[in-house]
CSV table of C-alpha atoms in Angstrom, one decimal:
chain,number,residue,atom,x,y,z
A,1,MET,CA,0.0,0.0,0.0
A,2,ALA,CA,1.3,3.4,-0.9
A,3,MET,CA,2.4,5.8,1.9
A,4,ILE,CA,0.4,8.7,0.4
A,5,GLU,CA,-2.4,8.4,-2.0
A,6,PHE,CA,-4.2,11.4,-3.7
A,7,ASN,CA,-7.4,10.4,-5.6
A,8,HIS,CA,-9.1,13.2,-7.5
A,9,VAL,CA,-8.3,15.7,-4.7
A,10,ASN,CA,-9.6,19.3,-5.0
A,11,LYS,CA,-9.0,22.2,-2.7
A,12,PHE,CA,-10.7,25.6,-2.8
A,13,TYR,CA,-10.0,28.9,-1.1
A,14,GLY,CA,-13.5,30.3,-1.5
A,15,GLN,CA,-14.0,30.4,-5.3
A,16,PHE,CA,-10.3,29.9,-6.0
A,17,GLU,CA,-9.3,26.4,-6.9
A,18,ALA,CA,-5.9,25.8,-5.3
A,19,LEU,CA,-5.6,22.1,-6.2
A,20,LYS,CA,-7.3,20.7,-9.2
A,21,ASP,CA,-8.0,17.0,-9.5
A,22,ILE,CA,-4.7,15.8,-7.9
A,23,ASN,CA,-3.9,12.1,-8.5
A,24,LEU,CA,-0.6,10.9,-7.0
A,25,ASN,CA,0.7,7.9,-5.2
A,26,ILE,CA,3.9,8.1,-3.2
A,27,GLU,CA,5.4,4.8,-2.2
A,28,ARG,CA,7.0,4.0,1.1
A,29,GLY,CA,10.7,5.0,1.2
A,30,GLU,CA,10.3,7.0,-2.0
A,31,VAL,CA,11.9,10.5,-2.4
A,32,VAL,CA,9.6,12.8,-4.4
A,33,SER,CA,10.4,16.4,-5.3
A,34,ILE,CA,7.6,18.8,-6.2
A,35,ILE,CA,8.7,21.7,-8.3
A,36,GLY,CA,6.9,24.5,-10.1
A,37,PRO,CA,6.5,28.2,-10.2
A,38,SER,CA,5.4,30.2,-7.1
A,39,GLY,CA,1.7,30.0,-6.4
A,40,SER,CA,1.4,26.7,-8.3
A,41,GLY,CA,0.0,24.9,-5.3
A,42,LYS,CA,3.1,22.9,-4.3
A,43,SER,CA,3.1,24.0,-0.7
A,44,THR,CA,-0.7,23.6,-0.4
A,45,LEU,CA,-0.4,20.1,-1.8
A,46,LEU,CA,2.3,19.3,0.8
A,47,ARG,CA,0.3,20.8,3.7
A,48,THR,CA,-2.8,18.7,2.9
A,49,ILE,CA,-0.8,15.6,3.6
A,50,ASN,CA,-0.6,16.2,7.3
A,51,GLY,CA,-3.8,18.1,7.6
A,52,LEU,CA,-2.5,21.6,7.9
A,53,GLU,CA,-4.8,22.3,4.9
A,54,THR,CA,-8.1,20.6,4.5
A,55,ILE,CA,-9.3,19.2,1.2
A,56,GLN,CA,-12.8,19.8,-0.1
A,57,ASP,CA,-13.2,17.0,-2.5
A,58,GLY,CA,-11.6,13.6,-3.4
A,59,GLN,CA,-9.8,11.1,-1.3
A,60,LEU,CA,-6.4,11.5,0.5
A,61,ILE,CA,-5.0,8.5,2.3
A,62,VAL,CA,-1.9,8.8,4.4
A,63,ASN,CA,-0.3,5.8,6.1
A,64,GLY,CA,-3.5,3.9,5.7
A,65,PHE,CA,-5.7,6.7,7.2
A,66,ASP,CA,-8.3,8.6,5.2
A,67,LEU,CA,-8.0,12.3,6.0
A,68,ALA,CA,-11.5,13.1,4.9
A,69,ASP,CA,-12.9,10.5,7.3
A,70,LYS,CA,-14.3,12.2,10.5
A,71,LYS,CA,-13.2,9.2,12.6
A,72,THR,CA,-9.5,9.7,11.6
A,73,ASN,CA,-7.6,11.4,14.4
A,74,ILE,CA,-5.2,13.7,12.7
A,75,ASN,CA,-2.7,13.5,15.5
A,76,THR,CA,-2.3,9.8,14.7
A,77,ILE,CA,-1.2,10.6,11.2
A,78,ARG,CA,1.1,13.5,12.4
A,79,ARG,CA,2.9,11.2,14.7
A,80,ASP,CA,4.2,9.3,11.7
A,81,VAL,CA,4.6,12.2,9.3
A,82,GLY,CA,7.1,14.9,10.2
A,83,MET,CA,7.4,18.3,8.7
A,84,VAL,CA,10.2,20.7,8.0
A,85,PHE,CA,9.2,24.3,7.3
A,86,GLN,CA,10.6,27.1,5.1
A,87,HIS,CA,11.0,29.3,8.2
A,88,PHE,CA,12.2,26.4,10.5
A,89,ASN,CA,9.6,27.2,13.3
A,90,LEU,CA,11.8,25.8,16.0
A,91,TYR,CA,10.1,26.2,19.5
A,92,ALA,CA,11.5,29.6,20.6
A,93,ASN,CA,10.9,28.9,24.3
A,94,LYS,CA,12.8,25.6,24.2
A,95,THR,CA,16.5,24.8,24.0
A,96,ILE,CA,17.8,22.9,20.9
A,97,ILE,CA,17.8,19.5,22.6
A,98,GLU,CA,14.3,20.2,24.1
A,99,ASN,CA,13.1,21.0,20.6
A,100,ILE,CA,14.1,17.5,19.6
A,101,THR,CA,12.9,15.6,22.6
A,102,LEU,CA,9.7,17.4,23.5
A,103,ALA,CA,7.2,15.8,21.1
A,104,PRO,CA,8.6,12.2,21.4
A,105,HIS,CA,8.3,12.6,25.2
A,106,ILE,CA,4.8,14.1,25.4
A,107,VAL,CA,3.3,12.6,22.3
A,108,GLN,CA,4.9,9.1,22.2
A,109,LYS,CA,5.5,9.0,26.0
A,110,ARG,CA,9.0,7.9,25.5
A,111,ASP,CA,11.6,8.0,28.3
A,112,ASN,CA,13.3,11.4,28.5
A,113,ASP,CA,16.8,10.1,29.4
A,114,LYS,CA,16.8,7.7,26.5
A,115,LEU,CA,15.5,10.5,24.2
A,116,LYS,CA,18.3,12.8,25.2
A,117,VAL,CA,20.8,10.2,24.2
A,118,GLU,CA,19.0,9.7,20.9
A,119,ALA,CA,18.8,13.5,20.4
A,120,MET,CA,22.6,13.8,20.8
A,121,LYS,CA,23.1,11.2,18.1
A,122,LEU,CA,20.8,13.1,15.8
A,123,LEU,CA,22.6,16.4,16.7
A,124,GLU,CA,25.9,14.7,15.7
A,125,MET,CA,24.3,13.5,12.5
A,126,VAL,CA,23.4,17.1,11.6
A,127,GLY,CA,26.8,18.3,12.9
A,128,LEU,CA,25.4,20.5,15.7
A,129,ALA,CA,26.1,18.5,18.9
A,130,ASP,CA,27.8,21.5,20.4
A,131,GLN,CA,24.7,23.6,20.2
A,132,ALA,CA,22.4,21.3,22.3
A,133,ASP,CA,21.8,23.8,25.1
A,134,LYS,CA,21.4,27.0,23.1
A,135,TYR,CA,18.1,28.6,22.1
A,136,PRO,CA,17.0,28.8,18.5
A,137,LYS,CA,17.5,32.5,18.3
A,138,GLN,CA,21.3,32.0,18.9
A,139,LEU,CA,21.6,29.9,15.8
A,140,SER,CA,21.9,30.8,12.1
A,141,GLY,CA,19.2,29.9,9.6
A,142,GLY,CA,21.1,26.9,8.2
A,143,GLN,CA,21.7,25.6,11.7
A,144,LYS,CA,18.0,26.0,12.6
A,145,GLN,CA,17.0,24.1,9.6
A,146,ARG,CA,19.3,21.2,10.4
A,147,ILE,CA,17.8,21.1,13.9
A,148,ALA,CA,14.3,21.1,12.4
A,149,ILE,CA,15.2,18.1,10.4
A,150,ALA,CA,16.6,16.4,13.5
A,151,ARG,CA,13.4,17.3,15.3
A,152,ALA,CA,11.3,15.6,12.6
A,153,LEU,CA,13.6,12.5,12.7
A,154,ALA,CA,13.3,12.2,16.5
A,155,MET,CA,9.7,10.9,16.1
A,156,ASN,CA,10.9,8.0,13.9
A,157,PRO,CA,8.5,9.1,11.2
A,158,LYS,CA,7.5,7.1,8.2
A,159,ALA,CA,7.5,10.2,6.1
A,160,ILE,CA,8.9,13.7,6.3
A,161,LEU,CA,7.4,16.7,4.4
A,162,PHE,CA,9.8,19.4,3.4
A,163,ASP,CA,8.3,22.8,2.6
A,164,GLU,CA,10.9,24.8,0.6
A,165,PRO,CA,13.5,23.9,3.3
A,166,THR,CA,16.3,26.0,1.7
A,167,SER,CA,14.3,29.0,0.4
A,168,ALA,CA,14.9,31.2,3.4
A,169,LEU,CA,18.6,30.5,3.7
A,170,ASP,CA,21.7,32.4,2.7
A,171,PRO,CA,23.4,30.6,-0.3
A,172,GLU,CA,26.4,29.4,1.8
A,173,MET,CA,24.0,27.7,4.3
A,174,ILE,CA,22.1,25.7,1.7
A,175,GLY,CA,24.8,23.1,1.1
A,176,ASP,CA,24.9,22.0,4.8
A,177,VAL,CA,21.1,21.5,4.8
A,178,LEU,CA,21.1,19.6,1.5
A,179,GLU,CA,23.9,17.4,2.9
A,180,VAL,CA,21.6,16.4,5.9
A,181,MET,CA,18.7,15.9,3.5
A,182,LYS,CA,20.8,13.5,1.4
A,183,LYS,CA,21.6,11.5,4.6
A,184,VAL,CA,17.9,11.3,5.3
A,185,ALA,CA,17.2,10.3,1.7
A,186,LYS,CA,19.4,7.3,2.1
A,187,GLN,CA,17.3,6.0,5.0
A,188,ASP,CA,14.0,4.3,4.3
A,189,VAL,CA,11.9,7.3,5.3
A,190,THR,CA,9.5,8.6,2.6
A,191,MET,CA,10.4,12.2,1.6
A,192,VAL,CA,8.2,14.7,-0.1
A,193,VAL,CA,10.2,17.8,-0.9
A,194,VAL,CA,8.8,21.0,-2.3
A,195,THR,CA,11.9,22.8,-3.5
A,196,HIS,CA,13.6,25.3,-5.8
A,197,GLU,CA,16.8,23.3,-5.5
A,198,MET,CA,16.9,21.7,-8.9
A,199,GLY,CA,20.2,20.1,-8.0
A,200,PHE,CA,18.7,18.1,-5.1
A,201,ALA,CA,15.7,17.1,-7.2
A,202,ARG,CA,17.8,15.9,-10.0
A,203,GLU,CA,20.3,14.1,-7.9
A,204,MET,CA,18.3,12.6,-5.0
A,205,ALA,CA,14.7,12.3,-6.1
A,206,ASP,CA,13.2,9.0,-7.3
A,207,ARG,CA,10.5,11.0,-9.0
A,208,VAL,CA,9.9,14.7,-9.9
A,209,VAL,CA,6.4,16.2,-9.9
A,210,PHE,CA,5.9,19.4,-11.9
A,211,MET,CA,3.0,21.6,-10.8
A,212,ASP,CA,1.4,24.7,-12.2
A,213,GLU,CA,-1.8,26.5,-11.4
A,214,GLY,CA,-2.9,23.9,-8.9
A,215,GLN,CA,-2.4,20.9,-11.3
A,216,ILE,CA,0.1,18.2,-11.7
A,217,LEU,CA,1.4,18.6,-15.2
A,218,GLU,CA,4.2,16.1,-15.3
A,219,VAL,CA,5.4,13.3,-13.2
A,220,SER,CA,8.8,11.8,-14.1
A,221,ASP,CA,10.4,8.8,-12.7
A,222,ASN,CA,13.7,9.7,-14.3
A,223,PRO,CA,14.7,13.1,-12.9
A,224,VAL,CA,17.8,13.4,-14.9
A,225,GLU,CA,15.9,12.8,-18.1
A,226,PHE,CA,13.2,15.2,-16.9
A,227,PHE,CA,15.6,18.1,-16.3
A,228,ASN,CA,17.3,17.5,-19.7
A,229,ASN,CA,14.2,16.9,-21.6
A,230,PRO,CA,10.8,17.9,-20.1
A,231,THR,CA,7.9,16.9,-22.2
A,232,GLU,CA,5.3,19.4,-20.9
A,233,PRO,CA,5.8,22.9,-22.6
A,234,ARG,CA,5.2,24.7,-19.3
A,235,ALA,CA,7.7,22.6,-17.5
A,236,LYS,CA,10.1,23.4,-20.4
A,237,SER,CA,9.6,27.1,-20.0
A,238,PHE,CA,9.9,26.9,-16.2
A,239,LEU,CA,13.1,24.9,-16.3
A,240,SER,CA,14.7,27.1,-18.9
A,241,LYS,CA,14.1,30.1,-16.6
A,242,VAL,CA,15.3,28.5,-13.4
A,243,ILE,CA,18.3,26.9,-14.9
A,244,ALA,CA,19.3,30.0,-16.8
A,245,ARG,CA,19.3,31.9,-13.5
B,1,MET,CA,-2.2,67.5,56.9
B,2,ILE,CA,0.0,65.6,59.3
B,3,GLU,CA,-2.6,66.3,62.0
B,4,ILE,CA,-5.4,64.8,59.9
B,5,PHE,CA,-3.2,61.7,59.3
B,6,GLN,CA,-2.3,61.4,62.9
B,7,THR,CA,-5.9,61.7,64.1
B,8,TYR,CA,-7.3,59.3,61.6
B,9,THR,CA,-4.4,56.9,61.1
B,10,ALA,CA,-6.5,53.8,62.1
B,11,GLU,CA,-9.2,54.7,59.5
B,12,PHE,CA,-6.6,55.4,56.7
B,13,MET,CA,-4.8,52.1,57.5
B,14,GLN,CA,-8.0,50.2,57.6
B,15,GLY,CA,-9.1,51.7,54.3
B,16,MET,CA,-5.7,50.9,52.7
B,17,GLY,CA,-5.9,47.3,54.0
B,18,MET,CA,-9.4,46.9,52.4
B,19,THR,CA,-8.2,48.4,49.1
B,20,ILE,CA,-5.2,46.0,49.0
B,21,PHE,CA,-7.4,43.0,50.1
B,22,SER,CA,-10.1,43.8,47.5
B,23,SER,CA,-7.5,44.3,44.8
B,24,LEU,CA,-5.8,41.0,45.6
B,25,LEU,CA,-9.0,39.1,45.5
B,26,ALA,CA,-10.1,40.9,42.3
B,27,PHE,CA,-6.6,40.2,40.7
B,28,ALA,CA,-6.7,36.5,41.5
B,29,GLY,CA,-10.3,36.3,40.2
B,30,SER,CA,-9.6,38.3,37.1
B,31,ILE,CA,-6.5,36.2,36.2
B,32,ILE,CA,-8.6,33.0,36.4
B,33,LEU,CA,-11.7,34.4,34.7
B,34,GLY,CA,-9.6,36.3,32.1
B,35,LEU,CA,-7.6,33.3,31.2
B,36,VAL,CA,-10.7,31.1,30.8
B,37,CYS,CA,-12.4,33.8,28.7
B,38,ALA,CA,-9.3,34.3,26.5
B,39,LEU,CA,-9.0,30.5,25.9
B,40,PHE,CA,-12.8,30.4,25.1
B,41,GLU,CA,-12.4,33.3,22.7
B,42,ILE,CA,-9.7,31.7,20.7
B,43,SER,CA,-11.1,28.2,21.0
B,44,PRO,CA,-11.8,26.3,17.8
B,45,ILE,CA,-15.1,25.2,19.5
B,46,LYS,CA,-17.8,27.6,18.3
B,47,PRO,CA,-20.1,27.7,21.4
B,48,LEU,CA,-17.1,28.4,23.7
B,49,LYS,CA,-15.9,31.1,21.3
B,50,ILE,CA,-19.3,32.8,21.4
B,51,ILE,CA,-19.6,32.6,25.3
B,52,GLY,CA,-16.1,34.1,25.7
B,53,THR,CA,-16.7,36.9,23.1
B,54,VAL,CA,-20.1,37.8,24.5
B,55,TYR,CA,-18.8,38.0,28.1
B,56,VAL,CA,-15.9,40.2,27.1
B,57,GLU,CA,-17.9,42.5,24.9
B,58,ILE,CA,-20.6,43.0,27.6
B,59,PHE,CA,-18.4,43.7,30.6
B,60,ARG,CA,-15.7,45.8,29.1
B,61,ASN,CA,-18.3,48.1,27.5
B,62,ILE,CA,-20.4,48.8,30.7
B,63,PRO,CA,-19.0,51.3,33.2
B,64,LEU,CA,-17.5,49.7,36.3
B,65,LEU,CA,-19.8,51.6,38.5
B,66,VAL,CA,-22.9,50.1,36.8
B,67,VAL,CA,-21.5,46.5,37.0
B,68,THR,CA,-20.8,47.1,40.7
B,69,MET,CA,-24.3,48.6,41.4
B,70,PHE,CA,-25.8,45.6,39.8
B,71,PHE,CA,-24.2,43.4,42.5
B,72,TYR,CA,-24.9,45.9,45.2
B,73,ILE,CA,-28.6,46.5,44.4
B,74,VAL,CA,-30.0,43.8,42.1
B,75,ILE,CA,-28.4,40.7,43.7
B,76,PRO,CA,-29.4,41.5,47.3
B,77,LYS,CA,-32.9,42.4,46.2
B,78,TYR,CA,-33.6,39.2,44.2
B,79,VAL,CA,-31.0,36.6,45.0
B,80,MET,CA,-29.1,36.8,48.3
B,81,PRO,CA,-27.7,39.4,50.7
B,82,MET,CA,-24.4,40.8,49.8
B,83,SER,CA,-22.1,43.3,51.6
B,84,GLY,CA,-20.8,46.4,49.9
B,85,PHE,CA,-17.3,44.9,50.0
B,86,SER,CA,-18.4,41.7,48.3
B,87,ALA,CA,-20.5,43.5,45.7
B,88,GLY,CA,-17.6,45.9,45.0
B,89,THR,CA,-15.0,43.2,44.7
B,90,ILE,CA,-17.2,41.0,42.5
B,91,GLY,CA,-18.0,43.9,40.2
B,92,LEU,CA,-14.3,44.9,40.0
B,93,THR,CA,-13.4,41.3,39.2
B,94,ILE,CA,-15.9,40.8,36.5
B,95,TYR,CA,-15.1,44.2,34.9
B,96,THR,CA,-11.3,43.7,35.1
B,97,SER,CA,-11.5,40.1,33.9
B,98,ALA,CA,-12.8,41.3,30.5
B,99,PHE,CA,-9.8,43.5,30.1
B,100,PHE,CA,-7.4,40.7,31.3
B,101,ALA,CA,-9.0,38.4,28.7
B,102,GLU,CA,-8.3,40.8,25.9
B,103,VAL,CA,-4.7,41.2,27.0
B,104,ILE,CA,-4.2,37.4,27.3
B,105,LYS,CA,-6.0,36.8,24.0
B,106,ALA,CA,-3.8,39.4,22.2
B,107,GLY,CA,-0.7,37.8,23.7
B,108,ILE,CA,-1.6,34.3,22.5
B,109,ASN,CA,-2.6,35.6,19.1
B,110,SER,CA,0.7,37.4,18.7
B,111,VAL,CA,2.7,34.1,18.9
B,112,PRO,CA,3.6,33.3,15.2
B,113,THR,CA,1.4,30.7,13.5
B,114,GLY,CA,4.5,28.8,12.6
B,115,GLN,CA,4.9,27.8,16.3
B,116,TRP,CA,1.4,26.3,16.2
B,117,GLU,CA,2.0,24.5,13.0
B,118,ALA,CA,5.3,23.1,14.1
B,119,ALA,CA,3.8,21.8,17.4
B,120,ARG,CA,0.7,20.3,15.7
B,121,SER,CA,2.8,18.8,12.9
B,122,ASN,CA,4.9,17.2,15.6
B,123,GLY,CA,1.9,15.3,16.8
B,124,MET,CA,0.9,17.5,19.7
B,125,THR,CA,-2.8,18.1,20.5
B,126,TYR,CA,-4.2,21.6,20.6
B,127,LEU,CA,-3.9,21.7,24.3
B,128,GLN,CA,-0.4,20.3,24.4
B,129,ALA,CA,0.7,22.8,21.8
B,130,MET,CA,-0.9,25.6,23.8
B,131,HIS,CA,0.6,24.4,27.1
B,132,HIS,CA,4.1,23.7,26.0
B,133,ILE,CA,4.8,26.0,23.1
B,134,VAL,CA,2.3,28.8,22.6
B,135,PHE,CA,1.3,30.0,26.0
B,136,PRO,CA,4.8,30.1,27.5
B,137,GLN,CA,5.8,32.4,24.6
B,138,ALA,CA,2.6,34.5,25.0
B,139,VAL,CA,3.3,35.1,28.7
B,140,ARG,CA,6.3,37.3,27.8
B,141,ILE,CA,4.1,39.4,25.6
B,142,ILE,CA,1.2,39.5,28.1
B,143,ILE,CA,3.1,40.6,31.2
B,144,PRO,CA,3.6,44.4,30.4
B,145,PRO,CA,0.0,45.2,29.4
B,146,LEU,CA,-1.3,43.0,32.2
B,147,GLY,CA,0.8,45.0,34.6
B,148,ASN,CA,-0.9,48.2,33.4
B,149,GLN,CA,-4.3,46.6,33.8
B,150,THR,CA,-3.4,45.5,37.3
B,151,ILE,CA,-2.5,49.1,38.3
B,152,THR,CA,-5.7,50.2,36.8
B,153,LEU,CA,-7.5,47.5,38.9
B,154,VAL,CA,-6.0,48.9,42.1
B,155,LYS,CA,-7.2,52.4,41.2
B,156,ASN,CA,-10.6,51.2,40.1
B,157,SER,CA,-11.0,49.6,43.5
B,158,SER,CA,-12.0,53.1,44.6
B,159,VAL,CA,-15.4,52.1,43.3
B,160,LEU,CA,-15.9,50.4,46.6
B,161,ALA,CA,-16.5,53.8,48.1
B,162,PHE,CA,-19.8,54.0,46.3
B,163,VAL,CA,-21.1,50.8,47.8
B,164,ALA,CA,-19.8,51.2,51.4
B,165,GLY,CA,-16.9,48.9,50.9
B,166,PHE,CA,-14.8,50.6,53.6
B,167,ASP,CA,-11.8,51.0,51.2
B,168,LEU,CA,-9.4,53.9,51.2
B,169,MET,CA,-11.6,56.2,49.1
B,170,TYR,CA,-14.6,55.4,51.4
B,171,GLN,CA,-12.6,56.4,54.5
B,172,ALA,CA,-11.4,59.5,52.8
B,173,ASN,CA,-15.0,60.5,52.0
B,174,GLN,CA,-15.9,59.9,55.6
B,175,ILE,CA,-13.0,61.8,57.1
B,176,SER,CA,-13.4,64.8,54.8
B,177,SER,CA,-17.1,65.0,55.6
B,178,ILE,CA,-16.4,65.0,59.3
B,179,THR,CA,-13.4,67.4,59.3
B,180,PHE,CA,-14.3,69.5,56.2
B,181,GLN,CA,-10.5,69.3,55.4
B,182,GLN,CA,-10.9,68.0,51.8
B,183,VAL,CA,-7.6,69.1,50.4
B,184,PRO,CA,-5.3,67.5,53.0
B,185,THR,CA,-7.5,64.4,53.2
B,186,TYR,CA,-7.5,63.6,49.5
B,187,PHE,CA,-3.8,64.5,49.3
B,188,ILE,CA,-3.1,61.8,51.9
B,189,VAL,CA,-5.2,59.4,50.0
B,190,GLY,CA,-3.4,60.1,46.8
B,191,ILE,CA,-0.1,59.4,48.5
B,192,LEU,CA,-1.4,56.1,50.0
B,193,TYR,CA,-2.6,54.9,46.6
B,194,LEU,CA,0.8,55.7,45.3
B,195,ILE,CA,2.4,53.6,48.0
B,196,ILE,CA,0.3,50.7,46.7
B,197,THR,CA,0.8,51.2,43.0
B,198,MET,CA,4.4,52.3,42.8
B,199,PRO,CA,5.9,49.0,44.0
B,200,LEU,CA,3.6,47.3,41.5
B,201,SER,CA,5.1,49.4,38.7
B,202,TYR,CA,8.6,48.4,39.8
B,203,LEU,CA,7.6,44.8,40.2
B,204,MET,CA,6.3,44.8,36.6
B,205,ARG,CA,9.4,46.4,35.3
B,206,HIS,CA,11.5,43.9,37.1
B,207,LEU,CA,9.5,41.0,35.6
B,208,GLU,CA,9.7,42.5,32.1
B,209,ASN,CA,13.5,42.6,32.4
B,210,LYS,CA,13.7,39.1,33.8
B,211,LEU,CA,11.5,37.6,31.1
B,212,GLU,CA,13.6,38.9,28.3
B,213,VAL,CA,15.8,35.9,27.6
């Protein structure tokens, strides 16, 4: 069974149709990049997966749970689906290590001492073990984003949603964050990555989804081929602009 | 002036004690009621939202004296006997809690949405996110305006004078009507109010500095 299944999903903001007839299956362990121009619905699509945005129509099944079903407890899905935000959203009132251990402790009721040990391992993985007792505002953007990834991983998620994780970063910070994402991609966690980093999409993604105006226009299971030779004209024009940049 | 103070020290002190006591009770009550109303107002549950909003809109838009008179006149007449002190303190609590609620609500609302989204995406329930992430951040924002409202509360406690609440203002009215020495009497009362509110101002400033991490 697929990790994430969109069947004819529509989403409206009032009259405006933000997502139009979305059909997409994302398999367990798969790395999928969603690209497309601003306002094309990429982030909206991503945010429907963990219920930050609701859908009006169609069927969306995540980890076996139907999001439109009133009996589905959204918190159950969110326990297994982490999220990394463009603006990090680290808990400002918690230290770095608390940012990582808080949810596993209070949501999954895991032992705090063991969690601290695990959190230190995660901090080592993202190269920030020396920052454990600092507060988020003492860190740079790139460091914050690596912590945010560690925070998501601490829940042992089945999937992680990345919402433009490098878009708010200074160019010299992007590399460190992409390094960490590559490490995550090698694990068996499902990744859905909305990104403007074409390098990551080309190199790491199993599939690339191209969106425009709320629709999925092209899905390619050969990213290298897609970037060299997009079939859809709008993808072609988009890529020529991004790559020329 | 010193003569007046010396002659009526007991009355002034008793009044001051009542003012402080009433203010403390009203403060504690307003914190609890204000917090509940604020949580109701921002609640995703519609009926709670309506209750909270209606409460706040009613009680912050009626003069304090009218609210107090309601408890002094209407309640004893139809429900149960009530002293002036009780009526005054309850009126003060209900009136002030509406302002506390607005301050607390504004504080919670000023915490960036991203903090909510991160906490909820991390699997926390609404209440867990509120308790661990949003409210602690809101407190820092809430403290300064809440301090102002608390000082206003102390000053507003002079409404007890209208309902025979034996507070500082009530005693001043009594003393000045006996001695006809209005100017020195009210001057003393002004100083005594300052003695209560000035330390409060300093306490608030201290808290503000301390909360800035």
